[in-house]
Tab-separated table of C-alpha atoms in Angstrom:
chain	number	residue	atom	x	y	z
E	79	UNK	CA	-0.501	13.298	7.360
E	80	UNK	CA	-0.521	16.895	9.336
E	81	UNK	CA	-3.166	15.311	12.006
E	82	UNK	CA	-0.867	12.471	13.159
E	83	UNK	CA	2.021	14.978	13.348
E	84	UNK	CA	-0.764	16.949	15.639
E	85	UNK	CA	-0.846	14.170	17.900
E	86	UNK	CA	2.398	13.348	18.165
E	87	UNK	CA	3.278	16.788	19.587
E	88	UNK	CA	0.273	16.218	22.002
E	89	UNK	CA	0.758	13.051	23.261
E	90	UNK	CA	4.767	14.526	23.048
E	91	UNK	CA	3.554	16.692	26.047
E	92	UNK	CA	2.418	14.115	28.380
E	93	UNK	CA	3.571	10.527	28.101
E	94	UNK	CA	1.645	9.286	31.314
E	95	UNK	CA	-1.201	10.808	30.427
E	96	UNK	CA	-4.050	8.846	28.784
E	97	UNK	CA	-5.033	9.849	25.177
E	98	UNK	CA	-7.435	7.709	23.853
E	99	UNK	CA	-10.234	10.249	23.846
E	100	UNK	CA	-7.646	12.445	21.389
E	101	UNK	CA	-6.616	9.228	19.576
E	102	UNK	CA	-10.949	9.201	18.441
E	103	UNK	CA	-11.306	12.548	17.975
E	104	UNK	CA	-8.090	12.499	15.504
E	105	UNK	CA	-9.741	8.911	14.115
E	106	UNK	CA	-6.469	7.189	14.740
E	107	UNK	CA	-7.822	4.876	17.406
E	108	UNK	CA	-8.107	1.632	14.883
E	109	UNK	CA	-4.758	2.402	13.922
E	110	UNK	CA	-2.926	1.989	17.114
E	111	UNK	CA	-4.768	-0.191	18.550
E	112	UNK	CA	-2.570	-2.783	18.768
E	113	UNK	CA	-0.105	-0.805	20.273
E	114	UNK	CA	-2.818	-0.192	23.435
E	115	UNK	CA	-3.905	-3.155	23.552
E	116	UNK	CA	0.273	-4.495	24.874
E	117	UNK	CA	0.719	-4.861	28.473
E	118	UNK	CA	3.757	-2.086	27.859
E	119	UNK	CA	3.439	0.503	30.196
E	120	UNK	CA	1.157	3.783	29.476
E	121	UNK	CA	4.306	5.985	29.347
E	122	UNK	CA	5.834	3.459	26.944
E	123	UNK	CA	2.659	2.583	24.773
E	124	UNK	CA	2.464	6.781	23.888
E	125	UNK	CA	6.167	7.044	23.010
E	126	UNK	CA	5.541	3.750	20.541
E	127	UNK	CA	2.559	5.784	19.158
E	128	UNK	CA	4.906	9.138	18.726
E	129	UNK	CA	7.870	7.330	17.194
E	130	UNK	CA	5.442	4.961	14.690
E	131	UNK	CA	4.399	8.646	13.179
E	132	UNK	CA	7.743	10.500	13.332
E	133	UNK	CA	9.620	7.387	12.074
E	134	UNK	CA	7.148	6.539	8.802
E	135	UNK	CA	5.145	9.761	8.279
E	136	UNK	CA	6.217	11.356	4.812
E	137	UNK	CA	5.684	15.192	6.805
E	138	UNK	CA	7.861	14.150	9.486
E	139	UNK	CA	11.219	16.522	9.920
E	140	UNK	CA	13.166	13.462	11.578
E	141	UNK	CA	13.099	11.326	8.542
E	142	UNK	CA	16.697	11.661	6.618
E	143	UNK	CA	17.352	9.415	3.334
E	144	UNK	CA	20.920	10.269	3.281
E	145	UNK	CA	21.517	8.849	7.314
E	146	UNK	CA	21.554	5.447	8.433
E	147	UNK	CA	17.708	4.551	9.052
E	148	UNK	CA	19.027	2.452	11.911
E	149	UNK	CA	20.764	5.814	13.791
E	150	UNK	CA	17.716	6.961	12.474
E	151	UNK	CA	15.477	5.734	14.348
E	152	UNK	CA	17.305	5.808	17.277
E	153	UNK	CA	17.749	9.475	17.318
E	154	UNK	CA	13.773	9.727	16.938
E	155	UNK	CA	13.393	7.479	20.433
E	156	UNK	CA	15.820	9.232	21.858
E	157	UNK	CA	14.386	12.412	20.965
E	158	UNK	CA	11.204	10.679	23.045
E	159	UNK	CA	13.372	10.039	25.942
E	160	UNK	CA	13.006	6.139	25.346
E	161	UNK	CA	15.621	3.708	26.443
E	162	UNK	CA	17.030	2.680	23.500
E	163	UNK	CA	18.937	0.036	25.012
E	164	UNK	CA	16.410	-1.584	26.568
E	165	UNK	CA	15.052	-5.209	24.930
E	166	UNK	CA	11.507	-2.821	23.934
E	167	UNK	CA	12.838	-0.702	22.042
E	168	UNK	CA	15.851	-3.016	20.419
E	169	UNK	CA	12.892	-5.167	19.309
E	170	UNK	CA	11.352	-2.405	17.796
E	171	UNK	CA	14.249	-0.840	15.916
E	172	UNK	CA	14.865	-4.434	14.523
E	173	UNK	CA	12.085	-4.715	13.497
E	174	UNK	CA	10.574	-8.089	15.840
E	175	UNK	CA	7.613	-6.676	18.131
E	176	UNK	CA	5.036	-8.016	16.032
E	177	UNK	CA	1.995	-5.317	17.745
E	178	UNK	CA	3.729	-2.683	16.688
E	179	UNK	CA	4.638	-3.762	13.297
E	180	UNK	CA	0.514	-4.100	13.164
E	181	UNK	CA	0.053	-0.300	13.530
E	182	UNK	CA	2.519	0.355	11.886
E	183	UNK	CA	1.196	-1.478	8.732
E	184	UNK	CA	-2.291	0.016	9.709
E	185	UNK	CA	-0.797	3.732	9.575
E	186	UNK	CA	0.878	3.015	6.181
E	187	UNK	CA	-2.064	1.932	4.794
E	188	UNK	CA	-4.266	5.012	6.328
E	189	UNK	CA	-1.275	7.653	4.176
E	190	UNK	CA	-2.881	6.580	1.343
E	191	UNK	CA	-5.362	8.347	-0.453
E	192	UNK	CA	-7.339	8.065	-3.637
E	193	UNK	CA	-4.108	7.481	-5.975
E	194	UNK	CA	-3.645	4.361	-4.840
E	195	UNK	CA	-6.816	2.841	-5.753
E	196	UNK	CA	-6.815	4.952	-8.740
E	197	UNK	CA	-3.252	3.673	-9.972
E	198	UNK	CA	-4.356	-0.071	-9.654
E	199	UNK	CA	-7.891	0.254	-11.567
E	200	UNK	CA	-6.048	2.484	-14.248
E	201	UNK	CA	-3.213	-0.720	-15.009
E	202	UNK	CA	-6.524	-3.078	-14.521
E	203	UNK	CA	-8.130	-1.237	-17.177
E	204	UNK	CA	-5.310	-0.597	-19.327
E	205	UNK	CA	-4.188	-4.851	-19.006
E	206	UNK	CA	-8.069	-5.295	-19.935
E	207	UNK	CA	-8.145	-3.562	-23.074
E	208	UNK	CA	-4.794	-4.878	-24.250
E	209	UNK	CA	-5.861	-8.274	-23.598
E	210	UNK	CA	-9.066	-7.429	-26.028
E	211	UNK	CA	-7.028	-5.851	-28.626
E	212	UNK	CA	-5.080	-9.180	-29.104
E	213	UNK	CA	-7.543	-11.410	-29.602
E	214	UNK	CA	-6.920	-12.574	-33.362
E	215	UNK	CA	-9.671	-11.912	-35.867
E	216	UNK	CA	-9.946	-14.407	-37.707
E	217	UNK	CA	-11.317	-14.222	-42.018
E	218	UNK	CA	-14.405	-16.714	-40.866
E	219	UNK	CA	-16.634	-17.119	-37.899
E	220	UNK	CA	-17.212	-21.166	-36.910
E	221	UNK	CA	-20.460	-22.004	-35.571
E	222	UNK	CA	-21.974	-25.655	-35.077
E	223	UNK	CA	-25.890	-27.155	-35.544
E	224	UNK	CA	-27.588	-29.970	-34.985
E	225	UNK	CA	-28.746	-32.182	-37.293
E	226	UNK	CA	-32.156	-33.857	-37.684
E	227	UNK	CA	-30.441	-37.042	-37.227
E	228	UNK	CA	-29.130	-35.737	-33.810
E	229	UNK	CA	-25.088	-35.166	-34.981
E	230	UNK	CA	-23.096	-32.369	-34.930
E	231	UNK	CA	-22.143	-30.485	-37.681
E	232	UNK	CA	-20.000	-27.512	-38.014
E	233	UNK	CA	-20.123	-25.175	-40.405
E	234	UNK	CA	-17.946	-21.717	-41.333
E	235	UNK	CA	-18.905	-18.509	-42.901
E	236	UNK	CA	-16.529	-15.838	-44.671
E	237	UNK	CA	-16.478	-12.687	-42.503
E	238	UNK	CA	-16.996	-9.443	-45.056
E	239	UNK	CA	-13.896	-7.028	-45.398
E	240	UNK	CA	-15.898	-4.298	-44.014
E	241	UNK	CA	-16.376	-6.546	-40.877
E	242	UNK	CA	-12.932	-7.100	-40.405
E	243	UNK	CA	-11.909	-3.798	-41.079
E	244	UNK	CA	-14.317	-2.347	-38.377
E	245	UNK	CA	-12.912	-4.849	-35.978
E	246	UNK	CA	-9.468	-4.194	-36.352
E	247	UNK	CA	-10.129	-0.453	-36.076
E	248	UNK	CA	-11.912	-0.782	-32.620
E	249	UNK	CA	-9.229	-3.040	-31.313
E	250	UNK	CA	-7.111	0.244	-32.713
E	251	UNK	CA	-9.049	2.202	-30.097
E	252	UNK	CA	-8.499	-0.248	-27.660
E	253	UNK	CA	-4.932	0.186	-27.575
E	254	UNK	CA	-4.912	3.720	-27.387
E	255	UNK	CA	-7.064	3.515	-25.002
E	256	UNK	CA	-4.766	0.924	-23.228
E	257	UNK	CA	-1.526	3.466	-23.511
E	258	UNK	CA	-3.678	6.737	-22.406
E	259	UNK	CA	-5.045	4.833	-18.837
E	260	UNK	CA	-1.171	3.688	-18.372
E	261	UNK	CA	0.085	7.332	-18.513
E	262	UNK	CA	-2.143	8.345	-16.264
E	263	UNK	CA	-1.299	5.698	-14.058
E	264	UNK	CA	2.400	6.548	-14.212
E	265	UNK	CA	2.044	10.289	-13.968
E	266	UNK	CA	-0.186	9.554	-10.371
E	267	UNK	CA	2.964	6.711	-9.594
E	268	UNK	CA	5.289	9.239	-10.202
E	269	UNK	CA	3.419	11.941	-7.831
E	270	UNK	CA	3.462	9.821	-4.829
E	271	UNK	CA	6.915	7.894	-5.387
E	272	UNK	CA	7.862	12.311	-4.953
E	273	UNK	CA	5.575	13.074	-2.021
E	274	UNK	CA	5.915	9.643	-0.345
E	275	UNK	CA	10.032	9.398	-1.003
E	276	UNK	CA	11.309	9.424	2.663
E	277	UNK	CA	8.187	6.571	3.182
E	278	UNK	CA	9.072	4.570	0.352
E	279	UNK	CA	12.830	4.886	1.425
E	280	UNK	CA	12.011	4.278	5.763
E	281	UNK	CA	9.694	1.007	4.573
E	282	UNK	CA	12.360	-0.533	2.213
E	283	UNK	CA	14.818	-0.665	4.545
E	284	UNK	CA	12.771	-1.754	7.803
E	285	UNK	CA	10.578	-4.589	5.761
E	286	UNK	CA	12.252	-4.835	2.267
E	287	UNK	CA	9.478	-3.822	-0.175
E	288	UNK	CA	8.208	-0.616	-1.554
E	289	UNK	CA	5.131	1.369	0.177
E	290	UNK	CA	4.352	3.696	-3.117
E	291	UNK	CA	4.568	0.241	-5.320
E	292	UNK	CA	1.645	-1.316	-2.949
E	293	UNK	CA	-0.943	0.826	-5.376
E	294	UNK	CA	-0.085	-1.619	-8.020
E	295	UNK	CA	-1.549	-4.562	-5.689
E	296	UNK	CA	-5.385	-6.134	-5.668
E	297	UNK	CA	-5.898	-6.102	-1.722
E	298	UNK	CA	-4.260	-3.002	-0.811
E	299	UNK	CA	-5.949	-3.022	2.519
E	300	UNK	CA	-4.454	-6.611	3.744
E	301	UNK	CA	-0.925	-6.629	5.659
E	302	UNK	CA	-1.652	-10.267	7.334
E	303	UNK	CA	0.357	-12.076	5.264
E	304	UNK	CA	3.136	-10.309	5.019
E	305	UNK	CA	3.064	-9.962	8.621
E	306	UNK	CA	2.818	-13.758	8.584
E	307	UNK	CA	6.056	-13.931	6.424
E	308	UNK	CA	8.261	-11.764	8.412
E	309	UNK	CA	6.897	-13.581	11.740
E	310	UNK	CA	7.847	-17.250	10.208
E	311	UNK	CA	11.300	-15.659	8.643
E	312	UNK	CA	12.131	-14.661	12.645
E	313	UNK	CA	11.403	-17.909	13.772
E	314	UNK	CA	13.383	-19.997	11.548
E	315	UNK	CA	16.237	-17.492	11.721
């Protein structure tokens, strides 16, 4: 996302300065929101905001798959002339300042773009049409009526050949139709697994699960319960 890298090398300029005027204009605001809304300093709130972009944006230059992500991230504070060693930012490279892990959920989820919802309604669709293609046919149709006496009765009637035939040939279409919408999922899966690689790679190792993979979820726009399972996980460690 070019406009968050835009920022970053604004807000880069001036770390006491306010930016929350820039932070609308760029339509970030909601996304680091929780960040501004921590009683960390103003100088410290804008270097979060900087290092939350470098560290997870897929057109970041700092992001390297082949270096530690932990030195990693490091060299991107230090590159912000944070203290490192402080209990701030050792919270935040391991992961346990819970505000910031909001935004940076809420910035993960605004680097997606149409694909994502795409890829999940194309493997709904294709799942869908399977499921209807295996439906057995059966050679008679059951059907029940009731009786002048008030019972019950069932009855069954021979389906034709032509009937059958007709069936099985739409549930033929079905499939294809089934195979041709998973393709085209995979070919968009593959696109941003390429485009989204130093993500997918910076998210794996920071919260153990796969930020390309998320398009093959329902509620692609919900982070609370993960964020609930990493916050219980610290507590009981």
């Amino acid at each position: 996302m070019q406009k968050a890298i835009e920022l970053a090398r604004l807000v880069g300029k001036d770390f006491h300065k306010n930016w929350e005027e820039q932070l609308e204009e760029y339509n970030l605001t909601g996304i680091f929101s929780s960040v501004y809304n921590t009683a960390e300093t103003l100088e410290d709130k804008n270097k979060i905001i900087c290092y939350i972009i470098h560290a997870y944006n897929p057109d970041s230059f700092w992001l390297d798959m082949n270096k530690d992500r932990t030195d990693n991230k490091i060299k991107i504070l230090n590159s912000l002339d944070a203290d490192t060693k402080s209990e701030l930012y050792q919270n935040i490279i391991n992961g346990k300042y819970e505000s910031v892990n909001i935004s940076i959920f809420s910035f993960l989820e605004e680097l997606k773009d149409w694909r994502w919802r795409s890829i999940f309604d194309l493997l709904e669709y294709a799942s869908r049409m399977s499921r209807f293609a295996a439906m057995e046919t059966s050679d008679e149709k059951e059907y029940e009526k009731i009786a002048k006496d008030g019972a019950v009765q069932k009855y069954t009637e021979e389906v034709s050949i032509e009937t059958i035939t007709k069936v099985n040939k739409e549930k033929g279409n079905l499939i294809h139709q089934s195979i041709a919408a998973r393709e085209k999922a995979d070919m968009l899966l593959s696109q941003i697994r390429k485009e989204f690689a130093v993500t997918d790679d910076a998210v794996q190792q920071d919260f153990n699960f796969s930020f390309t993979e998320t398009a093959k979820k329902r509620d692609i726009l919900s982070w609370r319960e993960f964020i609930k399972e990493i916050k219980l996980k610290k507590l009981t460690a």
